[in-house]
PDB file of C-alpha atoms in Angstrom:
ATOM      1  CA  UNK A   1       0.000   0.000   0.000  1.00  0.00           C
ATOM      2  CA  UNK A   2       1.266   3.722  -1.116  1.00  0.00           C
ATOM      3  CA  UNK A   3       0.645   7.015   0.157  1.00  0.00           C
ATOM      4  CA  UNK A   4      -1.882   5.581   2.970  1.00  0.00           C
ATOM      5  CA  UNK A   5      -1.878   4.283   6.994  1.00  0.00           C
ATOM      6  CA  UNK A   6      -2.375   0.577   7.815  1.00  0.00           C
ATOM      7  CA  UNK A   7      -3.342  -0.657  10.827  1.00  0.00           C
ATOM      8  CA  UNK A   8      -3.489  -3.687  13.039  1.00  0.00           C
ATOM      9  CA  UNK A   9      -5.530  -4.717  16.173  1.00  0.00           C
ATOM     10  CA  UNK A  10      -4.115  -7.495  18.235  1.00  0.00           C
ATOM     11  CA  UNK A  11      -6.274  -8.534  20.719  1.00  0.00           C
ATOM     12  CA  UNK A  12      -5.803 -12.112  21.268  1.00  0.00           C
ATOM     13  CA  UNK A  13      -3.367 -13.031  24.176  1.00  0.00           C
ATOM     14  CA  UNK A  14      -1.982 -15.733  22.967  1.00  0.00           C
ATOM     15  CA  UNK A  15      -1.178 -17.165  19.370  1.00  0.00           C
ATOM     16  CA  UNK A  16       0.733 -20.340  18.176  1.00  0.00           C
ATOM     17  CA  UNK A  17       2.849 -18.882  15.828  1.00  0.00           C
ATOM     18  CA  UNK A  18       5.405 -21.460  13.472  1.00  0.00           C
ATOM     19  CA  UNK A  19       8.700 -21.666  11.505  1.00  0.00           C
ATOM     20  CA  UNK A  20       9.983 -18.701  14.136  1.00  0.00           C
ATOM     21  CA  UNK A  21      13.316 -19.808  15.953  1.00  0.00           C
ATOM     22  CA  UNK A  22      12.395 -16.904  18.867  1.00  0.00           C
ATOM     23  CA  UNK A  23       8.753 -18.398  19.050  1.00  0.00           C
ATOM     24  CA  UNK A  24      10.422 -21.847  19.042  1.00  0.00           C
ATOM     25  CA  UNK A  25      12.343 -21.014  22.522  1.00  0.00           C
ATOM     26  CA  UNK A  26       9.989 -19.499  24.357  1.00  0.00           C
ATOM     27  CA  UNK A  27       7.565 -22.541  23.751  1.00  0.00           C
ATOM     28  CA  UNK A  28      10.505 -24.674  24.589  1.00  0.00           C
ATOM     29  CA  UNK A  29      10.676 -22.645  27.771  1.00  0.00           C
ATOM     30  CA  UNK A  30      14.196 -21.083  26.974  1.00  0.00           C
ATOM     31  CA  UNK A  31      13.501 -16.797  27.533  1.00  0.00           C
ATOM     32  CA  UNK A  32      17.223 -15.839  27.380  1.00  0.00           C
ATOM     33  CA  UNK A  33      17.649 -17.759  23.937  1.00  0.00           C
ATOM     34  CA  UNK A  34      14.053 -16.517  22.281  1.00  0.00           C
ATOM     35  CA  UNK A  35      14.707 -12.751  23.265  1.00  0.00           C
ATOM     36  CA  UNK A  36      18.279 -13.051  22.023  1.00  0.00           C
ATOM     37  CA  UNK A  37      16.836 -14.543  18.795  1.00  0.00           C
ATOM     38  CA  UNK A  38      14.041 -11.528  18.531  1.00  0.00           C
ATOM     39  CA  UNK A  39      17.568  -8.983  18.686  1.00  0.00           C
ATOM     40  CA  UNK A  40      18.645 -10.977  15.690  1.00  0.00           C
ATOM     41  CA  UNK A  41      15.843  -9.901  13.578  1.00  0.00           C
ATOM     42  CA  UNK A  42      16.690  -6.265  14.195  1.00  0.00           C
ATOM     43  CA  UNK A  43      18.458  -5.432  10.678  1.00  0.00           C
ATOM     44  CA  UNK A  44      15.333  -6.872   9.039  1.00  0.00           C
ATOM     45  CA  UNK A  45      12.862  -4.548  11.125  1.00  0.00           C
ATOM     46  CA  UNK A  46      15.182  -1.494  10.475  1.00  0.00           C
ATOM     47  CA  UNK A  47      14.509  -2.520   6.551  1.00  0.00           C
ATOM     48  CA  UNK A  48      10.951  -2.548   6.630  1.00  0.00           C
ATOM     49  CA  UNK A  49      10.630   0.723   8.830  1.00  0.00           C
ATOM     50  CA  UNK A  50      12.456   2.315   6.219  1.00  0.00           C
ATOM     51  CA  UNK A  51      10.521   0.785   3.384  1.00  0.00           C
ATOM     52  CA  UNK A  52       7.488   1.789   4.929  1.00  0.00           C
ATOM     53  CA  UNK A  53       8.857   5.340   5.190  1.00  0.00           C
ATOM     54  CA  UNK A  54       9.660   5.341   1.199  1.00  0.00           C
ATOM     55  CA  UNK A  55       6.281   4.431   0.123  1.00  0.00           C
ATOM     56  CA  UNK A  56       4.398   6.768   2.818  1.00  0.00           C
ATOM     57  CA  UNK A  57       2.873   3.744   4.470  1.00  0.00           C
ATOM     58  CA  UNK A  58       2.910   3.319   8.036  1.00  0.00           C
ATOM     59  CA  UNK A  59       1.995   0.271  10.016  1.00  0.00           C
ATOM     60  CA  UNK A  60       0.392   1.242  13.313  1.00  0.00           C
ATOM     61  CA  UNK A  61       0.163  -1.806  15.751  1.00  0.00           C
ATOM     62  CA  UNK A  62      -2.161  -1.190  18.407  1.00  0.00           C
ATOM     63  CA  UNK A  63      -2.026  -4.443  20.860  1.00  0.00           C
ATOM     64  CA  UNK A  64      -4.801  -5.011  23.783  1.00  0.00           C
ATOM     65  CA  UNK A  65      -3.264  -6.244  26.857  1.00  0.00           C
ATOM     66  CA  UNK A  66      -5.277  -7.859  29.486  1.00  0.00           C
ATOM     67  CA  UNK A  67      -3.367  -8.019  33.071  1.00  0.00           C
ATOM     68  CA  UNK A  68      -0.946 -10.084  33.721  1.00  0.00           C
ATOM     69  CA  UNK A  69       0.212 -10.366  30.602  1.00  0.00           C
ATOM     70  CA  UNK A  70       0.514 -13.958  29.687  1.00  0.00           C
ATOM     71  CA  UNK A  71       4.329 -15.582  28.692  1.00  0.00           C
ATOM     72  CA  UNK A  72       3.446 -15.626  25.200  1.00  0.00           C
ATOM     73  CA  UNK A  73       2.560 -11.430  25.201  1.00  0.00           C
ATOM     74  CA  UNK A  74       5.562 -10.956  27.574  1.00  0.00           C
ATOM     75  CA  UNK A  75       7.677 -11.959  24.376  1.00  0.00           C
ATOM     76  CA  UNK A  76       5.157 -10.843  21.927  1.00  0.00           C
ATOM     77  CA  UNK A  77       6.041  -7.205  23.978  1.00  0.00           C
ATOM     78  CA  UNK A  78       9.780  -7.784  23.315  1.00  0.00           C
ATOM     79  CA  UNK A  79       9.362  -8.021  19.827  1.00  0.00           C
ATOM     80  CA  UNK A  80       6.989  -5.364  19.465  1.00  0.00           C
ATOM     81  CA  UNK A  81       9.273  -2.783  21.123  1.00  0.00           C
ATOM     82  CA  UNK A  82      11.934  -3.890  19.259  1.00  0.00           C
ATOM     83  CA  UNK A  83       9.817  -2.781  15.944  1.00  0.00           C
ATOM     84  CA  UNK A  84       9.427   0.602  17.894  1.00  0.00           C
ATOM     85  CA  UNK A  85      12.716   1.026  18.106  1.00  0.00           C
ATOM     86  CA  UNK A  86      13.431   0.597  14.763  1.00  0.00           C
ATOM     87  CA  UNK A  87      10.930   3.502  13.581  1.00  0.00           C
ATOM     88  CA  UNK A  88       7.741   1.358  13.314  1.00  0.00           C
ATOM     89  CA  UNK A  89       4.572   3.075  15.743  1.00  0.00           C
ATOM     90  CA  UNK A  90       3.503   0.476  18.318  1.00  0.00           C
ATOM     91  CA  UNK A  91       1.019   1.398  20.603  1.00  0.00           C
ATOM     92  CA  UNK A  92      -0.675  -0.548  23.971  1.00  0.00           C
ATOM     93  CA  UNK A  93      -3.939  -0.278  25.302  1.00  0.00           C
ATOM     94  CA  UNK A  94      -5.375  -2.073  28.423  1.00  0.00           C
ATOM     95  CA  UNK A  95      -8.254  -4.433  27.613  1.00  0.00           C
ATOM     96  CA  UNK A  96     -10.364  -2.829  30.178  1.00  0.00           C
ATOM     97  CA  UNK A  97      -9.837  -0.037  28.175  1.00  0.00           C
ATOM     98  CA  UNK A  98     -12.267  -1.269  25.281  1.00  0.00           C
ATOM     99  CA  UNK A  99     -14.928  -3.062  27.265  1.00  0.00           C
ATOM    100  CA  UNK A 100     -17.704  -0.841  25.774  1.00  0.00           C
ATOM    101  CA  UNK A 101     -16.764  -2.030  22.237  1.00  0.00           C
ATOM    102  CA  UNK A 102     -16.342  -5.241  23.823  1.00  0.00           C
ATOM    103  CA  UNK A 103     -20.244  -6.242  25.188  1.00  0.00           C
ATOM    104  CA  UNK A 104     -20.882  -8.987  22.335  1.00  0.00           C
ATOM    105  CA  UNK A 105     -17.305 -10.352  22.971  1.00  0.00           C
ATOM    106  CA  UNK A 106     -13.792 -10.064  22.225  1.00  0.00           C
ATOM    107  CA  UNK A 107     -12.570  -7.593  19.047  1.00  0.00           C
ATOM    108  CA  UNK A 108     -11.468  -9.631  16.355  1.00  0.00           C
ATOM    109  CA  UNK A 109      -8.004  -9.595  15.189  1.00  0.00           C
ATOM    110  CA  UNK A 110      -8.300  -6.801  12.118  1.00  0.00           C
ATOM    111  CA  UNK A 111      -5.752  -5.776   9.591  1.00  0.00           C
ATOM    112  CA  UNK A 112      -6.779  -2.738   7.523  1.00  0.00           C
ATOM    113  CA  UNK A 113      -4.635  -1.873   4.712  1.00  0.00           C
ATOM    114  CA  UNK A 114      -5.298   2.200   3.708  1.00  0.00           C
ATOM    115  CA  UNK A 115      -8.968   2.642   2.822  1.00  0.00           C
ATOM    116  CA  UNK A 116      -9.667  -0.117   0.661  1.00  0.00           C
ATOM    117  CA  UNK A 117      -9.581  -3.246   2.652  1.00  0.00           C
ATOM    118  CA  UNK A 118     -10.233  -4.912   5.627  1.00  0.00           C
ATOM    119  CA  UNK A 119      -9.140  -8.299   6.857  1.00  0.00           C
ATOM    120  CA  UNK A 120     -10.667 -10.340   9.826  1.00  0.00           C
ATOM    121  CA  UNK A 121      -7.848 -12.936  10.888  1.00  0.00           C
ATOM    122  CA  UNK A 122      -9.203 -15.845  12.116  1.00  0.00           C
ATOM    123  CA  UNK A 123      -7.832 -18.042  14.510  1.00  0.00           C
ATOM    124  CA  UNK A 124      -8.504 -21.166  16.198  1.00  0.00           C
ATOM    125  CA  UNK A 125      -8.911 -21.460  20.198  1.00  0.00           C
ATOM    126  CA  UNK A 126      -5.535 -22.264  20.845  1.00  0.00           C
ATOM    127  CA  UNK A 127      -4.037 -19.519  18.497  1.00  0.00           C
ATOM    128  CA  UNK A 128      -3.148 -21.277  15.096  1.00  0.00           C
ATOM    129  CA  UNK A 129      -4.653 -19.019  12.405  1.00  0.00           C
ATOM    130  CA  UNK A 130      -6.810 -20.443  10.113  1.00  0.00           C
ATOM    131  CA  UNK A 131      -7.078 -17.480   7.108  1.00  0.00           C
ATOM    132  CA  UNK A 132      -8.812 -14.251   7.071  1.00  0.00           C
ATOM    133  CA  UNK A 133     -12.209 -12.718   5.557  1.00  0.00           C
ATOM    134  CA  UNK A 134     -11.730  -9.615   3.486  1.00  0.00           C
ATOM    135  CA  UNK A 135     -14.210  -7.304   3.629  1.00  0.00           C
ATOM    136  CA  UNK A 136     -13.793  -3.802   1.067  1.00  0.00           C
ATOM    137  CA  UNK A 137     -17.149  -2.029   2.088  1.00  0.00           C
ATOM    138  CA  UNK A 138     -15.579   1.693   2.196  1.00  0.00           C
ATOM    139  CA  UNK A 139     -17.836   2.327   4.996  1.00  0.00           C
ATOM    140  CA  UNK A 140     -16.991  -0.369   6.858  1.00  0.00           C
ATOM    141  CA  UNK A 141     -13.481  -0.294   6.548  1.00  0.00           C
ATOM    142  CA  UNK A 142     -13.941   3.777   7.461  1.00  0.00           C
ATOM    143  CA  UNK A 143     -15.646   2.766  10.846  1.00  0.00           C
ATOM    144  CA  UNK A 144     -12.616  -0.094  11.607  1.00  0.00           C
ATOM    145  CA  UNK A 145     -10.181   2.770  10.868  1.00  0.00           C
ATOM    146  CA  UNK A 146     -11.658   5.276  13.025  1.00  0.00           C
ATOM    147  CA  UNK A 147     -12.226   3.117  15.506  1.00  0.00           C
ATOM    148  CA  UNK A 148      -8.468   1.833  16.073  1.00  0.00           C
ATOM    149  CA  UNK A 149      -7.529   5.104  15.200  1.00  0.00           C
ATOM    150  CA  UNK A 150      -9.145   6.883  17.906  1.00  0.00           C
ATOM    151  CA  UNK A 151      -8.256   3.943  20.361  1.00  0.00           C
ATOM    152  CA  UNK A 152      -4.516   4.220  18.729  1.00  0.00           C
ATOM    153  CA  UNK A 153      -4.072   8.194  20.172  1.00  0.00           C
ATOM    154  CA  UNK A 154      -4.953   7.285  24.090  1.00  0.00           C
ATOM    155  CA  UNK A 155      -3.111   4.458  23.640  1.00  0.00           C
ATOM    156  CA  UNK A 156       0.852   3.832  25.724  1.00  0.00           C
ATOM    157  CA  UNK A 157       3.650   3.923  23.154  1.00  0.00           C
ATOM    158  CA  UNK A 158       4.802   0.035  24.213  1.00  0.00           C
ATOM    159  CA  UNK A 159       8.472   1.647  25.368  1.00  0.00           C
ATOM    160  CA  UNK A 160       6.948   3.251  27.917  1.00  0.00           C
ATOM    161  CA  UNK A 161       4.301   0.569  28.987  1.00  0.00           C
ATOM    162  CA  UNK A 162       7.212  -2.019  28.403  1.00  0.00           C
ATOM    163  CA  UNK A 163       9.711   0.066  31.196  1.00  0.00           C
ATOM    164  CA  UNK A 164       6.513   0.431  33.038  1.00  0.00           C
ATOM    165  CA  UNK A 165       4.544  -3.079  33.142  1.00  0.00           C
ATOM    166  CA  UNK A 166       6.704  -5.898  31.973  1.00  0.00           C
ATOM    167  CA  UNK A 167      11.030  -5.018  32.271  1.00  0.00           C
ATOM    168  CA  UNK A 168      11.481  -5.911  35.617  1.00  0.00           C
ATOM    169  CA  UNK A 169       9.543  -9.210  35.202  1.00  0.00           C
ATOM    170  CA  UNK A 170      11.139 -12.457  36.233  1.00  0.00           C
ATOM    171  CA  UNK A 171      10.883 -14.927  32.662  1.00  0.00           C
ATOM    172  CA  UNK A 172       7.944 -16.620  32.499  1.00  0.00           C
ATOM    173  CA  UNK A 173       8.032 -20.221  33.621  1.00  0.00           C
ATOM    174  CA  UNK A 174       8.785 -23.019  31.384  1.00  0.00           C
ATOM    175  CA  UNK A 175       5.519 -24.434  29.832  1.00  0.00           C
ATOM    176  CA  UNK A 176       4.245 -27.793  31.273  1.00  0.00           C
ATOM    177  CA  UNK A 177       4.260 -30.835  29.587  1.00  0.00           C
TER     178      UNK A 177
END
């Protein structure tokens, strides 16, 4: 996408991601080597910050965080600072914070790319995504993008809330099993 915003609401706490040697620790239960991993990756973020930045797109990341934050969003945080800190906006909002929008259930998991599509990513209950509906109803798409827009500006740059909420946390446990 040229010449327009994207944005991304994360609201799931947990996802299984595969084929990602940092994601691969943690679920083996071994912190020091997945956040040493995510540092790895750090060239490759730089590249796409700036890529975004030469086609006048930007990728806002807003990601819902319900307290505690589980092991899996402890990492997910790591990495999403790390995009921060290579030019790419990351915001974090508390869950409580969206309850209103929230009385039917959960937000979905939305990707909207400028203001031409919309995509639902859908997900199975333990996290393993399964594909994603597009939707390209300007209206629709309009109300999506206000809606994580708006939610975007209260929202905690994740430095801050990272400093704040989840550095001086001891790694998570192993997983059992």
């Amino acid at each position: 996408m040229r010449d327009r915003p994207c944005w991304k609401l994360e609201r799931r706490q947990h996802f299984e991601e595969e084929g990602d040697p940092s994601r691969d620790a943690l679920r083996r239960g071994e912190w020091a080597d997945a956040i040493r991993l995510l540092e790895d990756d750090r060239a490759g973020l730089l590249r796409t910050a700036e890529d975004d930045r030469r086609r006048g797109s930007t990728f806002h990341r807003l990601r819902v965080v319900e307290e505690p934050p589980t092991p899996y969003l402890r990492w997910e945080l790591h990495a999403l600072r790390m995009q921060a800190e290579c030019g790419r906006p990351v915001r974090v909002v508390a869950a409580d914070a969206l309850r209103a929008a929230e009385r039917d259930g959960p937000l979905p998991e939305v990707v909207v790319l400028g203001d031409r599509a919309l995509y639902e990513v859908l997900y199975t209950d333990e996290g393993r995504p399964t594909g994603a509906v597009a939707y390209t109803d300007p209206e629709l798409v309009a109300r999506w993008t206000d809606f994580i827009a708006s939610a975007y500006a209260s929202a905690e740059d994740v430095r801050s809330y990272s400093d704040r909420a989840v550095a001086g946390l001891a790694p998570p446990p192993p997983p059992e099993g």
